[in-house]
Coordinates of C-alpha atoms in Angstrom, one line a residue:
X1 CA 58.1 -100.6 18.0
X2 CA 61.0 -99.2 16.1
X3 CA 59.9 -95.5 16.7
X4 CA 59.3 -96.1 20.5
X5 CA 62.7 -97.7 20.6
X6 CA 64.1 -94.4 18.7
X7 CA 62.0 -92.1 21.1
X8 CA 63.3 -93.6 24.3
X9 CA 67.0 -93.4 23.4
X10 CA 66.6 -90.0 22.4
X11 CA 65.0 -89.4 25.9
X12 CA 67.6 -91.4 27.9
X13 CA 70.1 -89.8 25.9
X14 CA 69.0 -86.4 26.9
X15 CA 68.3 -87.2 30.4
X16 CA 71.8 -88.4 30.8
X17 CA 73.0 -85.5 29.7
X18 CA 71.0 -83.6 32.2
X19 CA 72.5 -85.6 35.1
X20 CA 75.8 -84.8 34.2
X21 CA 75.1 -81.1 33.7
X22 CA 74.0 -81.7 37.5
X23 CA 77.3 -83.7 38.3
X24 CA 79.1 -80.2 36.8
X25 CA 77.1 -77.8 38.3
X26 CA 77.8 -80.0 42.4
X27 CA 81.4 -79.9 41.5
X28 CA 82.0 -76.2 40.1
X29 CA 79.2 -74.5 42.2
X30 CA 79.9 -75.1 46.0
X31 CA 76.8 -73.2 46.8
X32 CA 74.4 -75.3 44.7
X33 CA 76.2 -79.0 45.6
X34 CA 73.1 -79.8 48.4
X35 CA 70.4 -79.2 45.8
X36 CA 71.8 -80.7 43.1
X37 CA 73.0 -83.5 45.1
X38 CA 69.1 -83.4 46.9
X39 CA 67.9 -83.8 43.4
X40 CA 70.6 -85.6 41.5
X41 CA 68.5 -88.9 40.7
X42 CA 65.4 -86.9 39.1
X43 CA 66.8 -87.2 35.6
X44 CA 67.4 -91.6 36.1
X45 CA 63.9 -91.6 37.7
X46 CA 62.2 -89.8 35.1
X47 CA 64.2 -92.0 32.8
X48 CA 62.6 -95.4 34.6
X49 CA 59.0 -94.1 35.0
X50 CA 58.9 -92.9 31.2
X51 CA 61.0 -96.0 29.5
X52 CA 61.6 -98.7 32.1
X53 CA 64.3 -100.3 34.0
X54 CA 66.8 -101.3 31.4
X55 CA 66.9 -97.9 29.8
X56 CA 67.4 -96.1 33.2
X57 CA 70.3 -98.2 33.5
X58 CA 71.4 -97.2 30.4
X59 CA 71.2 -93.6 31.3
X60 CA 72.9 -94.7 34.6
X61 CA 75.6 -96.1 32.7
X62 CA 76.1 -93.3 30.4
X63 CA 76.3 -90.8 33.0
X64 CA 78.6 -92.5 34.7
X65 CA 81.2 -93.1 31.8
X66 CA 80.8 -89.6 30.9
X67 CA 81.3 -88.3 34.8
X68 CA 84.6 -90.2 34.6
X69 CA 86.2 -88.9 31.0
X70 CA 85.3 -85.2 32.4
X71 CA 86.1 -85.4 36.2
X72 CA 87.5 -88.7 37.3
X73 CA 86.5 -92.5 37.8
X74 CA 86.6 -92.1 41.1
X75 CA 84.0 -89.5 40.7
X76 CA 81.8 -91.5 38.7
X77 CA 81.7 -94.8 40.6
X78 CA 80.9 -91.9 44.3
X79 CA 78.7 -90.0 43.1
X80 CA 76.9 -91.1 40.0
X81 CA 76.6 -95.4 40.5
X82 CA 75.4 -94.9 43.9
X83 CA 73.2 -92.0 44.0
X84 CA 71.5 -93.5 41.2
X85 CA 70.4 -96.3 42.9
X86 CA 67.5 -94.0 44.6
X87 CA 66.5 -93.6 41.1
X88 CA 66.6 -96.7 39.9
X89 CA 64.3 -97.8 43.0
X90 CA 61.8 -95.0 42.9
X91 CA 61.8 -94.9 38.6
X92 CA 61.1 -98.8 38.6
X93 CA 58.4 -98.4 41.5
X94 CA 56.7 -95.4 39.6
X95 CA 56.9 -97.5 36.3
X96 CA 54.8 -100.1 38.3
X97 CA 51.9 -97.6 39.5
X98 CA 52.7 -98.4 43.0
X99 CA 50.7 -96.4 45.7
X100 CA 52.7 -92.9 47.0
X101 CA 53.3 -94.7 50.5
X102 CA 54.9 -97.9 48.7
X103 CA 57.2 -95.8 46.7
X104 CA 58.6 -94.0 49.8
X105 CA 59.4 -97.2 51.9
X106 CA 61.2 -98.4 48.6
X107 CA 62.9 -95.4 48.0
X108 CA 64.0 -94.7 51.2
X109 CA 65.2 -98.2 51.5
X110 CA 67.1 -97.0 48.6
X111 CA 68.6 -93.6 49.8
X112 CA 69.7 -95.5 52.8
X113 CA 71.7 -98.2 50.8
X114 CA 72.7 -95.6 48.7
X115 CA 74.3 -94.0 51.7
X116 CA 75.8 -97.0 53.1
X117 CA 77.5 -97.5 49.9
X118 CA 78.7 -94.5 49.7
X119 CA 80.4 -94.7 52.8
X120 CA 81.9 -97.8 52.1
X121 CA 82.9 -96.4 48.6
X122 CA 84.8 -93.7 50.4
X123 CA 86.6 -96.4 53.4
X124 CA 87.5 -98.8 50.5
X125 CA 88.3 -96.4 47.5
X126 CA 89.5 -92.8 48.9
X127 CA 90.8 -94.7 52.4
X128 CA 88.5 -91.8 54.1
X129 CA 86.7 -93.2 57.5
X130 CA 83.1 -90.8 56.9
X131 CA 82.2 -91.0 60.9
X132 CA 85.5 -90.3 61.9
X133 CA 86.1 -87.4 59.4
X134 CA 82.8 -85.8 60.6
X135 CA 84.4 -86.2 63.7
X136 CA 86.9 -84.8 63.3
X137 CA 85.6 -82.0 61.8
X138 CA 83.6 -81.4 64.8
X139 CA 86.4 -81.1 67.3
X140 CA 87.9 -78.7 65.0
X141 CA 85.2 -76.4 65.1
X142 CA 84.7 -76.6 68.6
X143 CA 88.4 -75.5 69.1
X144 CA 87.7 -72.5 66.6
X145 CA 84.6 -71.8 68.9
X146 CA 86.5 -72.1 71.9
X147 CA 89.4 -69.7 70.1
X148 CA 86.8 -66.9 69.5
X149 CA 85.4 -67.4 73.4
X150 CA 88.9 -66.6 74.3
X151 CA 89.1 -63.9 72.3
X152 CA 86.3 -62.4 73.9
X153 CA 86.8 -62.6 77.2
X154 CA 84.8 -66.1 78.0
X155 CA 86.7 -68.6 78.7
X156 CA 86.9 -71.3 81.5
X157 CA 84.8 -74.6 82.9
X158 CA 81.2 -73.3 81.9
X159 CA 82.4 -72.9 78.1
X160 CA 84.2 -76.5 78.1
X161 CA 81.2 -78.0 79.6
X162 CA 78.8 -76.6 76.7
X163 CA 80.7 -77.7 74.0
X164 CA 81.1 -81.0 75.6
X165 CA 77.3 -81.2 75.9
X166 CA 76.9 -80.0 72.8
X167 CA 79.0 -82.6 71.2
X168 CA 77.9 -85.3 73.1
X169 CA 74.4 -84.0 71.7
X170 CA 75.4 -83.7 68.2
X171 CA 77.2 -87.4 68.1
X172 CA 73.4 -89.0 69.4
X173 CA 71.6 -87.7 67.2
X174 CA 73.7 -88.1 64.2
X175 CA 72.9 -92.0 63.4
X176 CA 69.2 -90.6 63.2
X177 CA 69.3 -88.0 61.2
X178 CA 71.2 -90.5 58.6
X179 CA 68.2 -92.7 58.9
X180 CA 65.6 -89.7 58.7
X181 CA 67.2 -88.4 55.6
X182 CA 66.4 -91.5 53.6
X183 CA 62.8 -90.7 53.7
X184 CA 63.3 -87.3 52.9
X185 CA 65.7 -87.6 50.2
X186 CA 63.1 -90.1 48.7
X187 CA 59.6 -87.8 49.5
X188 CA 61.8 -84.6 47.6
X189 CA 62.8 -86.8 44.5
X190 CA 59.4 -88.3 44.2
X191 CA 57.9 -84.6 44.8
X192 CA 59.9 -82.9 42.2
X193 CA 59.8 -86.2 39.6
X194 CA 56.1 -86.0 40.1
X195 CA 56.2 -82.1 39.0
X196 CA 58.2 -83.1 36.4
X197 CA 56.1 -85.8 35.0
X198 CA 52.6 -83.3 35.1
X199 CA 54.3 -80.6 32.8
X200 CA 54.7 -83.5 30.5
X201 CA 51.0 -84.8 30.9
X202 CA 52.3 -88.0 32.9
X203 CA 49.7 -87.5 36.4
X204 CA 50.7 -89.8 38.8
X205 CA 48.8 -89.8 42.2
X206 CA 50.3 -88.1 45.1
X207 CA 49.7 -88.7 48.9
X208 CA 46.5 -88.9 50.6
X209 CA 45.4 -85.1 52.2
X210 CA 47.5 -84.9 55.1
X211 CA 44.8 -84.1 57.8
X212 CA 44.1 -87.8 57.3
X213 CA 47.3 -89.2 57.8
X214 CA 46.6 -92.3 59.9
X215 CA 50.3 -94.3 60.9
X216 CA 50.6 -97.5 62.3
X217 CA 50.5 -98.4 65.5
X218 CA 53.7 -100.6 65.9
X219 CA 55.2 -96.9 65.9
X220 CA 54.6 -96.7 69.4
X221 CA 56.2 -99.9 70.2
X222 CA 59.2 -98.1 68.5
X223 CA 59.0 -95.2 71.1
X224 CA 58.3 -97.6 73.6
X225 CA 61.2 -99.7 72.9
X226 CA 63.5 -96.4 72.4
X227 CA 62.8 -94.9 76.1
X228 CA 63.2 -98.8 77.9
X229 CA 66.4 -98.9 76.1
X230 CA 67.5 -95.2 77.1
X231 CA 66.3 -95.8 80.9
X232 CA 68.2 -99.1 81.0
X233 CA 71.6 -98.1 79.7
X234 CA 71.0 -94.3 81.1
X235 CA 74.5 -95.2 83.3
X236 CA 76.5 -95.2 79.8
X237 CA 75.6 -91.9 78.1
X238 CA 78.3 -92.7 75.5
X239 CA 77.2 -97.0 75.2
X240 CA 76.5 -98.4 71.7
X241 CA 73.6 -100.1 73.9
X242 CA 72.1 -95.9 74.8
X243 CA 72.6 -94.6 71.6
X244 CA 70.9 -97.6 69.9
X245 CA 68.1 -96.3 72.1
X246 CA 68.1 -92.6 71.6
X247 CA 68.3 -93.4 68.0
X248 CA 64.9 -95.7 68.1
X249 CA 63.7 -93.4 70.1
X250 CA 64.1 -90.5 67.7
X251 CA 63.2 -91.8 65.1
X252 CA 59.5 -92.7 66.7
X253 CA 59.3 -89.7 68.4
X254 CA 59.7 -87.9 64.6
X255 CA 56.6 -90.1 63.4
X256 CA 54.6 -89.4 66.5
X257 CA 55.0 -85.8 65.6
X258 CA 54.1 -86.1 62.1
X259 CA 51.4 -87.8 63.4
X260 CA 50.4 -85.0 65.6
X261 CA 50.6 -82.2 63.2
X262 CA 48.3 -84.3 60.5
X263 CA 45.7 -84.3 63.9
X264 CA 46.1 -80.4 63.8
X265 CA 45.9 -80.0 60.3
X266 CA 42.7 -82.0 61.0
X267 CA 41.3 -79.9 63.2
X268 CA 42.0 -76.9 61.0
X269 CA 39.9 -78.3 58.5
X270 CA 37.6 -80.3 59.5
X271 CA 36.5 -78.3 62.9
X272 CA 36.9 -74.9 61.3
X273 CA 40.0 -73.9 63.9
X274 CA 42.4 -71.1 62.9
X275 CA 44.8 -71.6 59.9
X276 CA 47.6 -70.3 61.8
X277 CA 47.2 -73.5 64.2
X278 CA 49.4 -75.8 61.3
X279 CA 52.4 -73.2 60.6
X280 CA 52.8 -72.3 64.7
X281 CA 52.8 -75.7 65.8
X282 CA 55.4 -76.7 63.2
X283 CA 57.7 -73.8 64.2
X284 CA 57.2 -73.9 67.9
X285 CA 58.1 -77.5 67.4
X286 CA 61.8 -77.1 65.8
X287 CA 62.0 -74.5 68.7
X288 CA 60.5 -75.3 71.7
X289 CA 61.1 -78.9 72.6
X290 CA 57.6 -78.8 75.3
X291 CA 55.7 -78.0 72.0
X292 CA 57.0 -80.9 70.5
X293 CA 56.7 -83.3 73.1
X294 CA 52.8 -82.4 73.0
X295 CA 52.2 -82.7 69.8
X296 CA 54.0 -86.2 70.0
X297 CA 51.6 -87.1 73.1
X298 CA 49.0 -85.7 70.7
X299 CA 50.0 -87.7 68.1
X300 CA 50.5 -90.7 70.1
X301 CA 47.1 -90.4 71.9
X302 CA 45.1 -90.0 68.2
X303 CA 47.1 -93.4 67.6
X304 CA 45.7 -94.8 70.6
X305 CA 42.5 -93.7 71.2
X306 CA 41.5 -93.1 67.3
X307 CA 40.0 -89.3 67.8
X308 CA 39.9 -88.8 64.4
X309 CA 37.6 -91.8 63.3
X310 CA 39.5 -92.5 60.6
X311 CA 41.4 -95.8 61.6
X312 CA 40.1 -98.6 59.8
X313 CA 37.5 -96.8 58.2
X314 CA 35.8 -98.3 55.0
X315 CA 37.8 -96.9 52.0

């Protein structure tokens, strides 16, 4: 008992240590902050899976103190308390042998409480409004984008109306890609813990093969209830009541297309069609929006009509 108590302080204390070199490297490398900030929890879930929860709050806690001797409190209580709720989440869930799918929906109920507290962390503590800086930030680049038009020659209505459209645009889609990047943020930690844990002989399952990816159905009552909401408040483009509904619909149309490239990985495998089906259809979709509104009616047809045969199949 004594020695495993001796083994996981010496392990907390080194993962600690890790998280801080992370903190170090965000602050005093610009071009490394998204990674490191990407992958900031690793250390506190490795910490949970290995030790338990206690000791990952340790290693929270000592991270923390030592964040705010060598930058700042403020620092500390931003970056390091509430990032590391994602690992605290996903460490306790992996210390628990929950399933793969199980640990995502915790940890990326996780990543998004982790983001709402950081917003509020920066409101109530640095008296900085997040939305209204991004913003902000926004209308300054279009001015600098509207400065280089006139520079060269392009200037008048066509230009203004772009980059009205195109702010318009950007402000829609913002609340869901803040509610997408929870589950990503969770698959990347759990991915690279996962790595982690294997090079130390820890195997811990991963997710099914993704040709047989088989998501709910109440998905497409999330699409559904998206588009009514969009058609009904279609007279308010810039209504809490349409952007509610672009955002629902977003977000199901982004699992509708997951669900159609699992059907075309399926049919890469399983019916021997060509491997360059998967890689086109995932590029064509972040470029051509018709290629991803079929594989989303793909997706959504698989969901409805079950053409895989793999909906409630015995396990």
């Amino acid at each position: 008992m004594y020695r495993r108590r001796t083994s996981a302080l010496v392990e907390s204390g080194i993962l600690a240590a890790i998280a801080v070199i992370f903190t170090l490297i965000g602050n005093y490398v610009p071009v490394l902050d998204f990674f490191v900030s990407l992958l900031w929890p690793l250390p506190i879930i490795l910490c949970g899976r290995r030790n338990g929860l206690m000791w990952s709050v340790l290693c929270l806690i000592v991270t923390g103190c030592v964040v705010a001797v060598l930058i700042s409190p403020l620092q500390a209580v931003t970056q390091c308390l509430i990032l590391g709720i994602l690992g605290l989440v996903i460490g306790a869930c992996m210390r628990r042998q929950m399933a793969p799918v199980q640990i995502l929906l915790w940890g990326s109920l996780g990543a998004f409480v982790s983001f709402i507290l950081s917003g509020l962390a920066a409101y109530f503590l640095m008296d900085i409004n997040v939305i209204d800086a991004f913003y902000e930030a926004m209308q300054e680049s279009a001015d600098v984008t509207r400065q280089i038009y006139g520079m060269l020659g392009v200037s008048g209505g066509p230009v203004e109306a772009q980059m009205e459209q195109l702010q318009k645009m950007i402000g829609l889609i913002l609340p869901a890609g803040v509610l997408l990047s929870a589950p990503i943020t969770a698959f990347v930690n759990y991915w690279a813990a996962r790595r982690v844990l294997a090079r130390l002989g820890d195997y811990y399952p991963w997710f099914p093969e993704f040709a047989t990816w088989v998501l709910p159905r109440w998905i497409l009552g999330i699409y559904g209830v998206g588009m009514v909401l969009m058609v009904y408040f279609r007279g308010d483009d810039g209504g809490l009541g349409y952007k509610a509904g672009y955002t629902v619909y977003m977000i199901g149309s982004m699992l509708l297309l997951v669900q159609g490239l699992s059907v075309v990985k399926w049919y890469v495998i399983y019916r021997n069609k060509p491997r360059f089906w998967l890689p086109a259809a995932v590029i064509l979709s972040f470029f051509i929006p018709l290629a991803a509104q079929l594989l989303i009616v793909m997706g959504a047809f698989d969901m409805v009509v079950n053409t895989r045969r793999l909906r409630n199949r015995p396990q």
